mmCIF file of C-alpha atoms in Angstrom:
data_model
loop_
_atom_site.group_PDB
_atom_site.id
_atom_site.type_symbol
_atom_site.label_atom_id
_atom_site.label_comp_id
_atom_site.label_asym_id
_atom_site.label_seq_id
_atom_site.Cartn_x
_atom_site.Cartn_y
_atom_site.Cartn_z
ATOM 1 C CA UNK A 1 75.979 77.945 72.573
ATOM 2 C CA UNK A 2 77.465 75.156 70.432
ATOM 3 C CA UNK A 3 75.941 72.498 72.653
ATOM 4 C CA UNK A 4 72.600 74.288 72.364
ATOM 5 C CA UNK A 5 72.870 74.229 68.578
ATOM 6 C CA UNK A 6 73.741 70.548 68.739
ATOM 7 C CA UNK A 7 70.615 69.890 70.841
ATOM 8 C CA UNK A 8 68.405 71.765 68.338
ATOM 9 C CA UNK A 9 69.829 69.831 65.382
ATOM 10 C CA UNK A 10 69.601 66.517 67.251
ATOM 11 C CA UNK A 11 65.910 67.132 68.027
ATOM 12 C CA UNK A 12 65.268 67.968 64.380
ATOM 13 C CA UNK A 13 67.060 64.800 63.270
ATOM 14 C CA UNK A 14 65.103 62.681 65.734
ATOM 15 C CA UNK A 15 61.907 64.332 64.500
ATOM 16 C CA UNK A 16 62.891 63.454 60.939
ATOM 17 C CA UNK A 17 63.514 59.809 61.862
ATOM 18 C CA UNK A 18 60.242 59.464 63.782
ATOM 19 C CA UNK A 19 58.237 61.266 61.092
ATOM 20 C CA UNK A 20 59.605 58.968 58.384
ATOM 21 C CA UNK A 21 59.237 55.793 60.403
ATOM 22 C CA UNK A 22 55.576 56.527 61.187
ATOM 23 C CA UNK A 23 54.866 58.222 57.799
ATOM 24 C CA UNK A 24 53.376 61.284 59.577
ATOM 25 C CA UNK A 25 52.218 64.241 57.426
ATOM 26 C CA UNK A 26 53.775 66.620 59.989
ATOM 27 C CA UNK A 27 57.162 68.167 59.031
ATOM 28 C CA UNK A 28 60.193 67.040 61.038
ATOM 29 C CA UNK A 29 61.023 70.441 62.663
ATOM 30 C CA UNK A 30 57.552 70.522 64.281
ATOM 31 C CA UNK A 31 58.115 67.022 65.661
ATOM 32 C CA UNK A 32 61.556 68.204 66.794
ATOM 33 C CA UNK A 33 59.924 71.097 68.649
ATOM 34 C CA UNK A 34 57.606 68.652 70.434
ATOM 35 C CA UNK A 35 60.554 66.403 71.346
ATOM 36 C CA UNK A 36 62.548 69.319 72.759
ATOM 37 C CA UNK A 37 59.510 70.507 74.724
ATOM 38 C CA UNK A 38 59.007 67.038 76.230
ATOM 39 C CA UNK A 39 62.735 66.838 77.069
ATOM 40 C CA UNK A 40 62.602 70.266 78.769
ATOM 41 C CA UNK A 41 59.544 69.231 80.800
ATOM 42 C CA UNK A 42 61.405 66.156 82.053
ATOM 43 C CA UNK A 43 64.615 68.106 82.704
ATOM 44 C CA UNK A 44 62.666 70.791 84.572
ATOM 45 C CA UNK A 45 64.537 73.840 83.247
ATOM 46 C CA UNK A 46 66.209 75.202 80.116
ATOM 47 C CA UNK A 47 70.007 74.593 80.063
ATOM 48 C CA UNK A 48 71.961 77.846 79.430
ATOM 49 C CA UNK A 49 73.425 76.652 76.137
ATOM 50 C CA UNK A 50 70.028 75.685 74.735
ATOM 51 C CA UNK A 51 68.548 79.028 75.790
ATOM 52 C CA UNK A 52 71.395 80.973 74.168
ATOM 53 C CA UNK A 53 71.135 79.056 70.895
ATOM 54 C CA UNK A 54 67.329 79.287 70.788
ATOM 55 C CA UNK A 55 67.110 82.979 71.571
ATOM 56 C CA UNK A 56 69.939 83.700 69.155
ATOM 57 C CA UNK A 57 68.304 81.943 66.238
ATOM 58 C CA UNK A 58 64.771 83.204 67.040
ATOM 59 C CA UNK A 59 65.920 86.825 67.042
ATOM 60 C CA UNK A 60 66.765 86.401 63.330
ATOM 61 C CA UNK A 61 63.604 84.424 62.473
ATOM 62 C CA UNK A 62 62.381 86.973 59.917
ATOM 63 C CA UNK A 63 65.584 86.789 57.827
ATOM 64 C CA UNK A 64 65.177 83.034 57.368
ATOM 65 C CA UNK A 65 62.003 83.476 55.270
ATOM 66 C CA UNK A 66 63.695 85.529 52.546
ATOM 67 C CA UNK A 67 65.135 82.706 50.341
ATOM 68 C CA UNK A 68 61.760 80.904 50.062
ATOM 69 C CA UNK A 69 59.920 84.169 49.394
ATOM 70 C CA UNK A 70 62.194 85.040 46.479
ATOM 71 C CA UNK A 71 60.666 81.923 44.840
ATOM 72 C CA UNK A 72 57.614 84.083 44.014
ATOM 73 C CA UNK A 73 59.535 85.295 40.937
ATOM 74 C CA UNK A 74 59.132 81.832 39.366
ATOM 75 C CA UNK A 75 55.321 82.133 39.373
ATOM 76 C CA UNK A 76 55.032 85.542 37.795
ATOM 77 C CA UNK A 77 52.618 84.422 34.962
ATOM 78 C CA UNK A 78 50.042 82.831 37.309
ATOM 79 C CA UNK A 79 50.208 85.764 39.732
ATOM 80 C CA UNK A 80 49.836 88.268 36.873
ATOM 81 C CA UNK A 81 46.694 86.475 35.611
ATOM 82 C CA UNK A 82 44.963 86.197 38.994
ATOM 83 C CA UNK A 83 46.589 88.984 40.984
ATOM 84 C CA UNK A 84 43.466 90.824 42.104
ATOM 85 C CA UNK A 85 41.705 87.583 43.130
ATOM 86 C CA UNK A 86 44.798 86.660 45.138
ATOM 87 C CA UNK A 87 45.071 90.118 46.712
ATOM 88 C CA UNK A 88 41.420 90.307 47.781
ATOM 89 C CA UNK A 89 41.340 86.702 49.030
ATOM 90 C CA UNK A 90 44.552 87.211 51.063
ATOM 91 C CA UNK A 91 43.504 90.459 52.746
ATOM 92 C CA UNK A 92 39.842 89.631 53.430
ATOM 93 C CA UNK A 93 40.396 86.033 54.510
ATOM 94 C CA UNK A 94 43.330 86.945 56.786
ATOM 95 C CA UNK A 95 41.223 89.681 58.377
ATOM 96 C CA UNK A 96 38.282 87.322 58.954
ATOM 97 C CA UNK A 97 40.575 84.620 60.379
ATOM 98 C CA UNK A 98 42.228 87.051 62.811
ATOM 99 C CA UNK A 99 38.906 88.466 63.982
ATOM 100 C CA UNK A 100 37.148 85.092 64.397
ATOM 101 C CA UNK A 101 40.086 83.452 66.205
ATOM 102 C CA UNK A 102 40.639 86.380 68.575
ATOM 103 C CA UNK A 103 36.922 86.656 69.284
ATOM 104 C CA UNK A 104 36.437 82.911 69.968
ATOM 105 C CA UNK A 105 39.514 82.688 72.198
ATOM 106 C CA UNK A 106 38.539 85.819 74.088
ATOM 107 C CA UNK A 107 34.986 84.515 74.715
ATOM 108 C CA UNK A 108 36.213 81.089 75.850
ATOM 109 C CA UNK A 109 38.954 82.546 78.013
ATOM 110 C CA UNK A 110 36.698 84.978 79.860
ATOM 111 C CA UNK A 111 35.235 81.951 81.638
ATOM 112 C CA UNK A 112 38.732 81.241 83.061
ATOM 113 C CA UNK A 113 39.912 82.354 86.485
ATOM 114 C CA UNK A 114 42.747 84.859 85.987
ATOM 115 C CA UNK A 115 41.790 87.492 83.499
ATOM 116 C CA UNK A 116 44.289 90.323 83.169
ATOM 117 C CA UNK X 1 87.479 93.365 31.366
ATOM 118 C CA UNK X 2 87.674 89.671 30.579
ATOM 119 C CA UNK X 3 89.043 88.999 34.033
ATOM 120 C CA UNK X 4 86.134 90.858 35.569
ATOM 121 C CA UNK X 5 83.738 88.715 33.602
ATOM 122 C CA UNK X 6 85.467 85.560 34.802
ATOM 123 C CA UNK X 7 85.122 86.737 38.386
ATOM 124 C CA UNK X 8 81.442 87.483 37.777
ATOM 125 C CA UNK X 9 80.822 84.015 36.315
ATOM 126 C CA UNK X 10 82.529 82.490 39.325
ATOM 127 C CA UNK X 11 80.686 84.669 41.837
ATOM 128 C CA UNK X 12 77.200 84.192 40.421
ATOM 129 C CA UNK X 13 77.664 80.427 40.709
ATOM 130 C CA UNK X 14 79.045 80.399 44.273
ATOM 131 C CA UNK X 15 76.995 80.537 47.490
ATOM 132 C CA UNK X 16 78.944 83.654 48.497
ATOM 133 C CA UNK X 17 76.961 86.019 46.284
ATOM 134 C CA UNK X 18 73.529 84.626 47.280
ATOM 135 C CA UNK X 19 74.350 84.844 50.971
ATOM 136 C CA UNK X 20 75.798 88.325 50.638
ATOM 137 C CA UNK X 21 72.837 89.656 48.640
ATOM 138 C CA UNK X 22 70.295 88.108 51.036
ATOM 139 C CA UNK X 23 71.998 89.518 54.131
ATOM 140 C CA UNK X 24 72.600 92.940 52.575
ATOM 141 C CA UNK X 25 68.984 93.168 51.365
ATOM 142 C CA UNK X 26 67.680 92.207 54.805
ATOM 143 C CA UNK X 27 69.920 94.667 56.670
ATOM 144 C CA UNK X 28 68.952 97.446 54.269
ATOM 145 C CA UNK X 29 65.225 96.680 54.505
ATOM 146 C CA UNK X 30 65.391 96.486 58.328
ATOM 147 C CA UNK X 31 67.065 99.878 58.320
ATOM 148 C CA UNK X 32 64.378 101.309 56.021
ATOM 149 C CA UNK X 33 61.672 99.791 58.235
ATOM 150 C CA UNK X 34 63.200 101.364 61.346
ATOM 151 C CA UNK X 35 63.430 104.720 59.558
ATOM 152 C CA UNK X 36 59.736 104.423 58.624
ATOM 153 C CA UNK X 37 58.821 103.969 62.292
ATOM 154 C CA UNK X 38 58.513 100.170 62.145
ATOM 155 C CA UNK X 39 55.416 100.210 59.944
ATOM 156 C CA UNK X 40 54.281 96.693 58.934
ATOM 157 C CA UNK X 41 53.442 98.089 55.469
ATOM 158 C CA UNK X 42 57.182 98.033 54.775
ATOM 159 C CA UNK X 43 57.735 94.641 56.372
ATOM 160 C CA UNK X 44 61.510 93.974 56.237
ATOM 161 C CA UNK X 45 60.995 90.474 54.793
ATOM 162 C CA UNK X 46 58.745 91.636 51.939
ATOM 163 C CA UNK X 47 61.029 94.580 51.125
ATOM 164 C CA UNK X 48 64.101 92.313 51.265
ATOM 165 C CA UNK X 49 62.405 89.819 48.909
ATOM 166 C CA UNK X 50 61.635 92.657 46.492
ATOM 167 C CA UNK X 51 65.284 93.787 46.612
ATOM 168 C CA UNK X 52 66.620 90.284 45.988
ATOM 169 C CA UNK X 53 64.192 89.620 43.109
ATOM 170 C CA UNK X 54 65.123 92.965 41.518
ATOM 171 C CA UNK X 55 68.802 92.132 41.854
ATOM 172 C CA UNK X 56 68.394 88.653 40.355
ATOM 173 C CA UNK X 57 66.394 90.021 37.403
ATOM 174 C CA UNK X 58 68.936 92.795 36.763
ATOM 175 C CA UNK X 59 71.908 90.444 37.088
ATOM 176 C CA UNK X 60 70.125 87.742 35.056
ATOM 177 C CA UNK X 61 70.521 85.025 37.694
ATOM 178 C CA UNK X 62 68.033 82.135 37.850
ATOM 179 C CA UNK X 63 66.160 81.453 41.110
ATOM 180 C CA UNK X 64 67.571 77.911 41.262
ATOM 181 C CA UNK X 65 71.140 79.274 41.130
ATOM 182 C CA UNK X 66 70.347 81.828 43.832
ATOM 183 C CA UNK X 67 68.771 79.166 46.044
ATOM 184 C CA UNK X 68 71.887 76.956 45.735
ATOM 185 C CA UNK X 69 73.584 79.500 47.972
ATOM 186 C CA UNK X 70 70.648 80.883 49.928
ATOM 187 C CA UNK X 71 69.599 77.412 51.073
ATOM 188 C CA UNK X 72 72.082 77.744 53.953
ATOM 189 C CA UNK X 73 69.894 80.502 55.374
ATOM 190 C CA UNK X 74 66.700 78.632 54.447
ATOM 191 C CA UNK X 75 67.961 75.544 56.269
ATOM 192 C CA UNK X 76 68.056 77.406 59.591
ATOM 193 C CA UNK X 77 64.219 77.534 59.552
ATOM 194 C CA UNK X 78 64.341 73.921 60.794
ATOM 195 C CA UNK X 79 66.386 74.486 63.971
ATOM 196 C CA UNK X 80 64.494 77.786 64.500
ATOM 197 C CA UNK X 81 61.209 75.860 64.571
ATOM 198 C CA UNK X 82 62.692 73.435 67.104
ATOM 199 C CA UNK X 83 63.930 76.414 69.155
ATOM 200 C CA UNK X 84 60.316 77.566 69.647
ATOM 201 C CA UNK X 85 60.096 74.875 72.341
ATOM 202 C CA UNK X 86 62.076 77.170 74.698
ATOM 203 C CA UNK X 87 59.647 80.145 74.888
ATOM 204 C CA UNK X 88 56.817 77.584 74.980
ATOM 205 C CA UNK X 89 58.385 75.883 77.985
ATOM 206 C CA UNK X 90 58.808 79.257 79.712
ATOM 207 C CA UNK X 91 55.055 79.856 79.491
ATOM 208 C CA UNK X 92 53.907 76.272 79.954
ATOM 209 C CA UNK X 93 51.801 77.005 83.036
ATOM 210 C CA UNK X 94 49.712 79.561 81.164
ATOM 211 C CA UNK X 95 49.325 77.217 78.179
ATOM 212 C CA UNK X 96 48.076 74.449 80.511
ATOM 213 C CA UNK X 97 45.449 76.756 81.997
ATOM 214 C CA UNK X 98 44.097 77.651 78.572
ATOM 215 C CA UNK X 99 44.530 74.323 76.784
ATOM 216 C CA UNK X 100 40.891 73.593 75.857
ATOM 217 C CA UNK X 101 40.039 77.143 74.667
ATOM 218 C CA UNK X 102 43.272 77.132 72.643
ATOM 219 C CA UNK X 103 42.413 73.869 70.880
ATOM 220 C CA UNK X 104 38.846 74.990 70.092
ATOM 221 C CA UNK X 105 40.060 78.374 68.814
ATOM 222 C CA UNK X 106 42.723 76.654 66.728
ATOM 223 C CA UNK X 107 40.328 74.345 64.878
ATOM 224 C CA UNK X 108 37.833 77.205 64.403
ATOM 225 C CA UNK X 109 40.602 79.419 63.029
ATOM 226 C CA UNK X 110 41.915 76.776 60.609
ATOM 227 C CA UNK X 111 38.451 76.069 59.188
ATOM 228 C CA UNK X 112 37.644 79.807 58.975
ATOM 229 C CA UNK X 113 40.896 80.522 57.125
ATOM 230 C CA UNK X 114 40.367 77.693 54.627
ATOM 231 C CA UNK X 115 36.638 78.229 53.974
ATOM 232 C CA UNK X 116 36.913 82.013 53.607
ATOM 233 C CA UNK X 117 39.806 81.592 51.145
ATOM 234 C CA UNK X 118 38.023 78.924 49.088
ATOM 235 C CA UNK X 119 34.746 80.905 49.103
ATOM 236 C CA UNK X 120 36.403 84.158 48.013
ATOM 237 C CA UNK X 121 38.464 82.611 45.205
ATOM 238 C CA UNK X 122 35.420 80.723 43.838
ATOM 239 C CA UNK X 123 33.301 83.873 44.084
ATOM 240 C CA UNK X 124 35.902 85.991 42.274
ATOM 241 C CA UNK X 125 36.528 83.351 39.618
ATOM 242 C CA UNK X 126 40.191 82.503 40.235
ATOM 243 C CA UNK X 127 41.799 79.454 38.629
ATOM 244 C CA UNK X 128 41.894 76.070 40.336
ATOM 245 C CA UNK X 129 45.704 76.275 40.744
ATOM 246 C CA UNK X 130 45.306 79.631 42.465
ATOM 247 C CA UNK X 131 42.620 78.214 44.738
ATOM 248 C CA UNK X 132 44.598 75.164 45.818
ATOM 249 C CA UNK X 133 47.847 77.122 46.225
ATOM 250 C CA UNK X 134 46.046 79.701 48.386
ATOM 251 C CA UNK X 135 44.140 77.319 50.681
ATOM 252 C CA UNK X 136 47.056 76.602 53.091
ATOM 253 C CA UNK X 137 48.059 80.308 53.239
ATOM 254 C CA UNK X 138 47.887 80.635 57.029
ATOM 255 C CA UNK X 139 50.068 77.574 57.641
ATOM 256 C CA UNK X 140 53.812 77.935 58.320
ATOM 257 C CA UNK X 141 55.650 77.575 54.983
ATOM 258 C CA UNK X 142 57.361 74.151 55.324
ATOM 259 C CA UNK X 143 54.020 72.543 56.267
ATOM 260 C CA UNK X 144 52.006 74.659 53.800
ATOM 261 C CA UNK X 145 54.227 73.503 50.938
ATOM 262 C CA UNK X 146 53.588 69.872 51.852
ATOM 263 C CA UNK X 147 49.814 70.451 52.046
ATOM 264 C CA UNK X 148 49.736 72.322 48.704
ATOM 265 C CA UNK X 149 51.492 69.416 47.008
ATOM 266 C CA UNK X 150 49.086 66.964 48.540
ATOM 267 C CA UNK X 151 45.912 68.784 47.424
ATOM 268 C CA UNK X 152 47.215 69.800 43.976
ATOM 269 C CA UNK X 153 48.559 73.374 44.282
ATOM 270 C CA UNK X 154 52.058 74.686 43.438
ATOM 271 C CA UNK X 155 54.279 74.319 46.505
ATOM 272 C CA UNK X 156 56.636 77.156 45.607
ATOM 273 C CA UNK X 157 53.759 79.549 44.853
ATOM 274 C CA UNK X 158 52.216 78.616 48.195
ATOM 275 C CA UNK X 159 55.509 79.422 49.954
ATOM 276 C CA UNK X 160 55.393 82.971 48.581
ATOM 277 C CA UNK X 161 51.682 83.477 49.285
ATOM 278 C CA UNK X 162 52.194 82.248 52.847
ATOM 279 C CA UNK X 163 54.775 85.001 53.362
ATOM 280 C CA UNK X 164 52.483 87.698 51.960
ATOM 281 C CA UNK X 165 49.681 86.422 54.215
ATOM 282 C CA UNK X 166 52.062 86.750 57.155
ATOM 283 C CA UNK X 167 52.850 90.365 56.291
ATOM 284 C CA UNK X 168 49.149 91.197 55.790
ATOM 285 C CA UNK X 169 48.396 89.616 59.168
ATOM 286 C CA UNK X 170 50.966 91.875 60.853
ATOM 287 C CA UNK X 171 49.335 94.932 59.229
ATOM 288 C CA UNK X 172 45.745 93.977 60.115
ATOM 289 C CA UNK X 173 46.188 92.411 63.566
ATOM 290 C CA UNK X 174 46.897 95.530 65.703
ATOM 291 C CA UNK X 175 43.859 97.255 64.183
ATOM 292 C CA UNK X 176 41.597 94.220 64.713
ATOM 293 C CA UNK X 177 42.774 93.760 68.333
ATOM 294 C CA UNK X 178 41.983 97.396 69.007
ATOM 295 C CA UNK X 179 38.534 97.072 67.447
ATOM 296 C CA UNK X 180 37.704 93.917 69.450
ATOM 297 C CA UNK X 181 39.344 95.425 72.580
ATOM 298 C CA UNK X 182 41.708 92.489 73.037
ATOM 299 C CA UNK X 183 44.662 93.363 75.265
ATOM 300 C CA UNK X 184 45.640 89.953 76.626
ATOM 301 C CA UNK X 185 49.127 89.113 75.272
ATOM 302 C CA UNK X 186 48.417 85.398 75.152
ATOM 303 C CA UNK X 187 45.284 85.881 72.992
ATOM 304 C CA UNK X 188 47.023 88.370 70.696
ATOM 305 C CA UNK X 189 49.974 86.020 70.273
ATOM 306 C CA UNK X 190 47.908 82.906 69.642
ATOM 307 C CA UNK X 191 45.732 84.694 67.070
ATOM 308 C CA UNK X 192 48.750 86.051 65.195
ATOM 309 C CA UNK X 193 50.536 82.699 65.200
ATOM 310 C CA UNK X 194 47.426 81.028 63.813
ATOM 311 C CA UNK X 195 46.647 83.508 61.030
ATOM 312 C CA UNK X 196 50.151 84.782 60.271
ATOM 313 C CA UNK X 197 52.420 81.829 61.291
ATOM 314 C CA UNK X 198 56.163 82.693 61.543
ATOM 315 C CA UNK X 199 55.688 86.337 60.545
ATOM 316 C CA UNK X 200 53.144 86.794 63.292
ATOM 317 C CA UNK X 201 55.481 85.012 65.700
ATOM 318 C CA UNK X 202 58.452 87.187 64.745
ATOM 319 C CA UNK X 203 56.257 90.289 65.047
ATOM 320 C CA UNK X 204 55.066 89.212 68.512
ATOM 321 C CA UNK X 205 58.623 88.688 69.776
ATOM 322 C CA UNK X 206 59.780 92.057 68.438
ATOM 323 C CA UNK X 207 56.715 94.251 69.058
ATOM 324 C CA UNK X 208 54.427 92.731 71.727
ATOM 325 C CA UNK X 209 56.481 90.588 74.124
ATOM 326 C CA UNK X 210 57.931 87.146 74.949
ATOM 327 C CA UNK X 211 54.602 85.810 76.240
ATOM 328 C CA UNK X 212 52.843 86.764 72.984
ATOM 329 C CA UNK X 213 55.742 85.220 71.048
ATOM 330 C CA UNK X 214 55.471 81.957 72.970
ATOM 331 C CA UNK X 215 51.741 81.703 72.281
ATOM 332 C CA UNK X 216 52.279 82.627 68.641
ATOM 333 C CA UNK X 217 54.863 79.853 68.340
ATOM 334 C CA UNK X 218 52.454 77.406 69.951
ATOM 335 C CA UNK X 219 49.640 78.470 67.584
ATOM 336 C CA UNK X 220 51.935 78.170 64.588
ATOM 337 C CA UNK X 221 52.996 74.613 65.498
ATOM 338 C CA UNK X 222 49.486 73.519 66.443
ATOM 339 C CA UNK X 223 47.931 75.063 63.307
ATOM 340 C CA UNK X 224 50.566 73.368 61.172
ATOM 341 C CA UNK X 225 50.012 69.957 62.695
ATOM 342 C CA UNK X 226 46.203 70.101 62.660
ATOM 343 C CA UNK X 227 46.065 71.661 59.170
ATOM 344 C CA UNK X 228 48.101 68.789 57.753
ATOM 345 C CA UNK X 229 45.169 66.555 58.691
ATOM 346 C CA UNK X 230 42.188 68.941 58.307
ATOM 347 C CA UNK X 231 42.880 70.696 54.976
ATOM 348 C CA UNK X 232 43.233 67.653 52.659
ATOM 349 C CA UNK X 233 40.037 66.288 54.234
ATOM 350 C CA UNK X 234 38.176 69.594 53.774
ATOM 351 C CA UNK X 235 39.167 69.855 50.096
ATOM 352 C CA UNK X 236 37.960 66.286 49.569
ATOM 353 C CA UNK X 237 34.615 66.908 51.296
ATOM 354 C CA UNK X 238 34.003 70.071 49.265
ATOM 355 C CA UNK X 239 34.900 68.123 46.135
ATOM 356 C CA UNK X 240 37.286 70.757 44.686
#
């Protein structure tokens, strides 16, 4: 478990270093995810410690968004002025995005061999 | 009484109170959500945020002071993003089979999300700050904040709007999948990860399955990476 956590943090740190060195616009955790994925592909399987740490932290993923979300309270004036524009744009655009993405992927995938 | 006040001054400045309030609010809102039959209308994250904001307003604590302590929870988003490599690896074979359709769907989804947001806000007459803070709404929050800063929105407003988008996605997605008759876990997961980032991913792991979660995580990472390049370009082309 501890070794798994160490691996996750090390990948994030490496991602940070690479991202800064190459001035990439991609955040370091995403680069870290790519690095870990490449490492796992080379290693051929997921070590027990890494699996434990990953599944442990992912099962609490939702909790981790709370501190950033509380930041909404800082923007009360802007939200109050434009709230209905924001509400309509969020709901309608999210609906359209879900429908278009699902539809496109479904169409493209139906050409593939193993359809469930 | 004076002693109590001293303790309060100490507590409201230490990370202990922020951590305790965040955890308690989340446990309570998860419990409420379970009681309500797991409805996404009472998404535990949104309810927990409402609880914490109410508490901070009542106790007269500034957001910055709260975040001093809560940043320890916030920090874990980094390693959690890295951890997504594990479910991805587990379903690598399936990802390989679908690679080209996934990439095409991803770019289509990103452009659809951005254009529909920009079009709606312009049509409804929202302010420029609102427009630019809303544009990256489907992108996972750490990346969305970076994009918002780059194109001229408010990063912290974007972070909040991203979360609300995520919750809305979890409400709408099951209904849309039913309408379009989409049952394939990999398609459901990828779509939710694209439109509803981490929320969609968390929802997939808890309510659909590990395969959907893996594809949602992939979509979230891919959307984040591609959006970081596509969105600033799109805003420039449209001349906003």
